[in-house]
Structure formats: C-alpha cells, structure tokens
PDB file of C-alpha atoms in Angstrom:
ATOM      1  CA  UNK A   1      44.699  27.164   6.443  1.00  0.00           C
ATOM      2  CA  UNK A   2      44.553  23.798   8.112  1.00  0.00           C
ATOM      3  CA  UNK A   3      40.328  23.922   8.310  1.00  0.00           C
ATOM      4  CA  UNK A   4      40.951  24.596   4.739  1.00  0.00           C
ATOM      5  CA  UNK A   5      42.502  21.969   3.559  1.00  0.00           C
ATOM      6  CA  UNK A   6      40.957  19.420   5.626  1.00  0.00           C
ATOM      7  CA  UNK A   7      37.571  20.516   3.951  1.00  0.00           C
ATOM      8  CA  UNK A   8      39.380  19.968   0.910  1.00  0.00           C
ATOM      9  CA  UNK A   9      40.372  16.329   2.025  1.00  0.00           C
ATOM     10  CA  UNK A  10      36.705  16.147   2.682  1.00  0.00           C
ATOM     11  CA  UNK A  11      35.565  17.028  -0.821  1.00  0.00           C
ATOM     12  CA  UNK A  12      38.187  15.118  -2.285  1.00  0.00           C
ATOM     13  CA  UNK A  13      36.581  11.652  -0.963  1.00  0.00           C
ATOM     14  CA  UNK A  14      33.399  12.569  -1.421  1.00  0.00           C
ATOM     15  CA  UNK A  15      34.318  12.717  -5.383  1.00  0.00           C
ATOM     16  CA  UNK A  16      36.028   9.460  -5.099  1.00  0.00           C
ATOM     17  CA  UNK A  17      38.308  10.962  -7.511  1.00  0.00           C
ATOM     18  CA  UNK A  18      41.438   8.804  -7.891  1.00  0.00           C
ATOM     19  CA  UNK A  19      43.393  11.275  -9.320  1.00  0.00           C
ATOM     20  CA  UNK A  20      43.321  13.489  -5.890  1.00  0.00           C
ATOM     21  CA  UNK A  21      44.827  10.156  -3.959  1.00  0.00           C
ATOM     22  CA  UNK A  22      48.496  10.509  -4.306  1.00  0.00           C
ATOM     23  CA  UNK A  23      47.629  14.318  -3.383  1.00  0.00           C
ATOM     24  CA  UNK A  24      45.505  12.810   0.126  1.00  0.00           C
ATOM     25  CA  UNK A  25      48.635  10.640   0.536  1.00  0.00           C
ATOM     26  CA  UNK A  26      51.406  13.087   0.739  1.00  0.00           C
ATOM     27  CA  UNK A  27      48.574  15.427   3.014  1.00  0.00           C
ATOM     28  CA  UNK A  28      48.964  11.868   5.131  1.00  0.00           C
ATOM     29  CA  UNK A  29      52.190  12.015   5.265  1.00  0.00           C
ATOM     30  CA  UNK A  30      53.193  15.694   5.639  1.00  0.00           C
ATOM     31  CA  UNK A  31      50.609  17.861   6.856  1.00  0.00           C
ATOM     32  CA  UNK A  32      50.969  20.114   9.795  1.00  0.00           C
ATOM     33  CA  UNK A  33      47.836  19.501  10.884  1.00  0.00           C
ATOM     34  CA  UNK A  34      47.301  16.593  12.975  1.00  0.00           C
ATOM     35  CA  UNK A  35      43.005  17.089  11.715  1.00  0.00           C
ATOM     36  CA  UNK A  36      44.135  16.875   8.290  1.00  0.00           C
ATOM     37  CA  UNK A  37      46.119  13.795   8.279  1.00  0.00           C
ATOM     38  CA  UNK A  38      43.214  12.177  10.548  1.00  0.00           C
ATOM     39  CA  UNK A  39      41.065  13.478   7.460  1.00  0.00           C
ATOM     40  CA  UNK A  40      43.498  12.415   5.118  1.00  0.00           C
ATOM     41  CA  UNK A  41      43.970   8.816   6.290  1.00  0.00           C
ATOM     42  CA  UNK A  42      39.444   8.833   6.309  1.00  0.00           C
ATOM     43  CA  UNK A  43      39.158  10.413   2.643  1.00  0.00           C
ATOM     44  CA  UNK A  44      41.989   7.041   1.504  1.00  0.00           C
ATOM     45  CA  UNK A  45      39.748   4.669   3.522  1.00  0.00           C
ATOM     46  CA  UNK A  46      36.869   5.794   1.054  1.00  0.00           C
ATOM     47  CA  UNK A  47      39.201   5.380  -2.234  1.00  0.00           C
ATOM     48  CA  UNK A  48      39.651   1.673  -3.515  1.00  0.00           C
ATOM     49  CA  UNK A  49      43.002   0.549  -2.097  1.00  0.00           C
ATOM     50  CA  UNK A  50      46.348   1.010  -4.045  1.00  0.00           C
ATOM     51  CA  UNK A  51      50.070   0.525  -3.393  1.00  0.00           C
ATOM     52  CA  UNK A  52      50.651   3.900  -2.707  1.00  0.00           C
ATOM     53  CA  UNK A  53      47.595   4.232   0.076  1.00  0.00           C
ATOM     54  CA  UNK A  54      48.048   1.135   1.503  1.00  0.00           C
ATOM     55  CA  UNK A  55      51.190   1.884   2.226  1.00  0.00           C
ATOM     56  CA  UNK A  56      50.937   5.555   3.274  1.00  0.00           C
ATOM     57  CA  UNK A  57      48.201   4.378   5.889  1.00  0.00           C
ATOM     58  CA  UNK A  58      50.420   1.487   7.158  1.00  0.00           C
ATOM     59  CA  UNK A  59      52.947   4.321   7.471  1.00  0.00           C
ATOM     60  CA  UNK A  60      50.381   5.974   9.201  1.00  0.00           C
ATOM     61  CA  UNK A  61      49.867   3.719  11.909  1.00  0.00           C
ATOM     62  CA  UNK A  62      52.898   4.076  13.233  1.00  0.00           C
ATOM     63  CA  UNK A  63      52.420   7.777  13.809  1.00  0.00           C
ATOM     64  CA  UNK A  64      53.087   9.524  17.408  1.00  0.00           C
ATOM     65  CA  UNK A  65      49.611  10.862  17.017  1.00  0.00           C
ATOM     66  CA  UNK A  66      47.045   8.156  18.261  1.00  0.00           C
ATOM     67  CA  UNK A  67      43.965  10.184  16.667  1.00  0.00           C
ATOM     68  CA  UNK A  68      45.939   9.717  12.782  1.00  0.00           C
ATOM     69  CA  UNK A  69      46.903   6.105  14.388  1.00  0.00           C
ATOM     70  CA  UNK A  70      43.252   5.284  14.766  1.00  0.00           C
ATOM     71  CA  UNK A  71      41.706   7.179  11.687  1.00  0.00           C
ATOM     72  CA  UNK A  72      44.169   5.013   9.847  1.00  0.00           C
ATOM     73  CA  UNK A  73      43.616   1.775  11.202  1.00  0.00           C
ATOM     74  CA  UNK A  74      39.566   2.774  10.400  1.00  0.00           C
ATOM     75  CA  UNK A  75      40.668   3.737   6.808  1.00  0.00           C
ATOM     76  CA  UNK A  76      42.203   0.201   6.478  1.00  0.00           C
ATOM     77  CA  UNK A  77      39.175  -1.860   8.128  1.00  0.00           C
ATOM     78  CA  UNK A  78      37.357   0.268   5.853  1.00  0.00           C
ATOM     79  CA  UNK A  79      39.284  -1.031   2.511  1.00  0.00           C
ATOM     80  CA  UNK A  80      38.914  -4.950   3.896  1.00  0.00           C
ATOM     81  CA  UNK A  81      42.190  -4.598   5.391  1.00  0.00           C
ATOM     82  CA  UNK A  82      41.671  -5.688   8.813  1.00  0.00           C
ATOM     83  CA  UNK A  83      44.468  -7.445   9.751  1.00  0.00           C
ATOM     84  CA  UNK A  84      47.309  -4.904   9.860  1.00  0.00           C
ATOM     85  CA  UNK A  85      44.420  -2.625  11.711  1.00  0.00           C
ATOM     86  CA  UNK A  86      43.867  -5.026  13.968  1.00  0.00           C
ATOM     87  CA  UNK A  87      47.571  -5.932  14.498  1.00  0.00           C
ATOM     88  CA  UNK A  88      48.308  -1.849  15.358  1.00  0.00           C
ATOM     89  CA  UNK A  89      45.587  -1.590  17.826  1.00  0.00           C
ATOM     90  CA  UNK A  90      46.124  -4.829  20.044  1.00  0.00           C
ATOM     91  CA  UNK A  91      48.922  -3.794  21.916  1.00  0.00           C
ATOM     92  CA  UNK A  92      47.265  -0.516  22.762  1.00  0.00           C
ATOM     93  CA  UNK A  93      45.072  -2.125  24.999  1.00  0.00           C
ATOM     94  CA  UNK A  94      47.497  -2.579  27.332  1.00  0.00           C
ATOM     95  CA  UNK A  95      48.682   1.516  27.132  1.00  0.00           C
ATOM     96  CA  UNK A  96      48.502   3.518  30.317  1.00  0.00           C
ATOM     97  CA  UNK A  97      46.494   6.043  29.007  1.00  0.00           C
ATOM     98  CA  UNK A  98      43.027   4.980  29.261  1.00  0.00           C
ATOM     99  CA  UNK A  99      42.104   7.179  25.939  1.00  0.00           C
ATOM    100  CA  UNK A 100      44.628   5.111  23.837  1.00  0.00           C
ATOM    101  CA  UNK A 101      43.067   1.963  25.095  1.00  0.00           C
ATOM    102  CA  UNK A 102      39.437   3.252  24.425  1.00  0.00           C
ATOM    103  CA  UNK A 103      41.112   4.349  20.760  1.00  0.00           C
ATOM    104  CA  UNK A 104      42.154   1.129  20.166  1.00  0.00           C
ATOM    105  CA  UNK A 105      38.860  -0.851  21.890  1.00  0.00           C
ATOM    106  CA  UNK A 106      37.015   1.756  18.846  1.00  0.00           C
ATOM    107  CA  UNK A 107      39.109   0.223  15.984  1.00  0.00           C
ATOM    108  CA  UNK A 108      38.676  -3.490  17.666  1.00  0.00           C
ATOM    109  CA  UNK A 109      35.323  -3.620  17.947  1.00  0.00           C
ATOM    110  CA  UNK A 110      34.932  -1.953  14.290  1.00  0.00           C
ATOM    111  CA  UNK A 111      36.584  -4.788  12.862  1.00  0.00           C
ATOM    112  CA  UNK A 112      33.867  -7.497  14.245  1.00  0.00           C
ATOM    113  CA  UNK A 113      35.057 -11.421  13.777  1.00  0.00           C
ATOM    114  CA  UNK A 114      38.352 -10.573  12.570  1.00  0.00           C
ATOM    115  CA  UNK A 115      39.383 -10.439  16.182  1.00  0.00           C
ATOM    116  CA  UNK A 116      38.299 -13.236  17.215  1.00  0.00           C
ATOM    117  CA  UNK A 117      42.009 -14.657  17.380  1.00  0.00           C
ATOM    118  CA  UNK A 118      42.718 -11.841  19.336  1.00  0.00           C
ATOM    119  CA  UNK A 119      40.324 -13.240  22.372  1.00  0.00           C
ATOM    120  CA  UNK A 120      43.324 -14.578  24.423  1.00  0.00           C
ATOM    121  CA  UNK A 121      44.784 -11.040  24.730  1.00  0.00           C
ATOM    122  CA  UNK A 122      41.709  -9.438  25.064  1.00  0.00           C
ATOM    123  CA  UNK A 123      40.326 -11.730  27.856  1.00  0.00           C
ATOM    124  CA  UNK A 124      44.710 -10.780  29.833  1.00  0.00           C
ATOM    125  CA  UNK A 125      43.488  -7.170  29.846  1.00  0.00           C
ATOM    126  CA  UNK A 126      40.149  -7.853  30.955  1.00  0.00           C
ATOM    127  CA  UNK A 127      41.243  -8.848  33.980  1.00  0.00           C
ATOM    128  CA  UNK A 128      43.714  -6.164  34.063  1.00  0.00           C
ATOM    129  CA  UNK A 129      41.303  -3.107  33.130  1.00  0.00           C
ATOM    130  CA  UNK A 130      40.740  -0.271  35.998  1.00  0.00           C
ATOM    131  CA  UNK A 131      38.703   1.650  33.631  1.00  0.00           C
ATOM    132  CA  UNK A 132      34.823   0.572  34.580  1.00  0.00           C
ATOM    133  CA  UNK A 133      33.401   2.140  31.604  1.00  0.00           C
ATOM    134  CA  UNK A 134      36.326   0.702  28.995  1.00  0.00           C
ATOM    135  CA  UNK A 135      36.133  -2.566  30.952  1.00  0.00           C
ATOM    136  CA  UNK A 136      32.463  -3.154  30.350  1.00  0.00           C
ATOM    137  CA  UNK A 137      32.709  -2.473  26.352  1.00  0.00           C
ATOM    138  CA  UNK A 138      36.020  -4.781  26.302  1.00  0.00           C
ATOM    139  CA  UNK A 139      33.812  -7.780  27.927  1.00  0.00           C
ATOM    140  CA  UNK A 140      30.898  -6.890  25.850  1.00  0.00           C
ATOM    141  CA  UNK A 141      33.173  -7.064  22.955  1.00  0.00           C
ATOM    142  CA  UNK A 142      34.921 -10.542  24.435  1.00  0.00           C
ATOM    143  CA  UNK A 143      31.193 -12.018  24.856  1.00  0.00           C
ATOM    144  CA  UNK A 144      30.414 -10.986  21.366  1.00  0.00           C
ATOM    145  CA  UNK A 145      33.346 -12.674  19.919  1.00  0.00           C
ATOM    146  CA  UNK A 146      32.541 -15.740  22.170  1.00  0.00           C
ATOM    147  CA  UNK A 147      29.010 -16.238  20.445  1.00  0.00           C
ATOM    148  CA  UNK A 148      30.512 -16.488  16.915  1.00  0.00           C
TER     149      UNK A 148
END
C-alpha cells in the first residue's frame, strides 16, 4: 500500500543506506503515489549525491505534481545543489495559483544567499503580488537578500 511504502522510503533514509538509492530512485520516478515520490525525492536529499539521484531529482522537477516539484527542489538544496533548485522555482513565482507561488517562495527562501541574483525577478513580482500574506514573506525575503 502507498502508506506502506512511503514508510519504507522513510526508513530507508533514515539508514542512509546507499544500497536502497537506486531502489528510492525508481520509487521517484514511478510510484503511484504522488506521497511517495514527495518521500522519495526527501529520503535522496538525505543520501550523498550521485549520478543516478541527481538526475532522477532533476527529472523530478519537472513533474506535473508541484508537491514532488518542491520536495525535489528541497532534496537538491539539501545535497548543496542550489542552483538547479533555485532555477525550477523562480518562474513559479509568477504562477496563478497562489499555492504554487507560496511552494516556490518555500524552496526560495530555503536556499538563503544563493538567490541573491534572483533579486531583480523577485523585486517584478513584488510589485505584482495580490496575495497579502505571500507578498509580505516575498519582501521579507527581498529585504533579507538586500542586507547581505
């Protein structure tokens, strides 16, 4: 059952056993279960990077689901792999949905100082933002950035 194996997944990081990952990958990749790829994509951000993960989570990020798109950008920040994380999540801020922009706003502000190139953008959708409570966090985020 999906609760099942997502428990697994659980377990699985929690060992940090490498010999599970290309098991957590193809769970990434495959599963049913939208929990258990989100869980999946976590338990990889906990295992040291390899080929296989990187590129299963980079995969990942271009998922329909925006819960597996997020836990995968947060598996990446998690491995020191901010970039393509932060490269995903940008253009999400700009989404009509205002849960895919507070998604993405999660992942940005995760990633800390590595954004700070990103200020330009950030400071466009300020001014654009509707959302009171998502526009406060993005210009608490854009004044953080500003006093690095």
């Amino acid at each position: 059952s999906s609760p099942n194996r997502r428990q697994a997944v659980m377990y699985l990081a929690q060992l940090k056993d490498l010999r599970s990952r290309h098991r957590v990958v193809r769970l990434l990749a495959k599963d049913s279960s939208l929990a258990v790829r989100c869980q999946a994509a976590k338990a990889l951000g906990e295992l040291p990077s390899s080929t296989n993960s990187h590129e299963a989570l980079m995969s990942a990020l271009k998922q329909k689901n925006l819960g597996v798109r997020k836990c995968a950008a947060m598996a990446l920040l998690n491995q020191g792999q901010t970039q393509p994380a932060v490269r995903a999540m940008l253009p999400l801020l700009d989404h009509a949905d205002g849960t895919v922009r507070s998604r993405a706003l999660d992942v940005l502000t995760s990633a800390g100082a590595v954004v700070k190139g990103a200020l330009p953008a950030m400071r466009k959708q300020l001014s654009r933002e509707s959302n009171h409570l998502l526009k406060a966090r993005l210009a608490k985020l854009v004044r953080d950035l500003e006093a690095i």
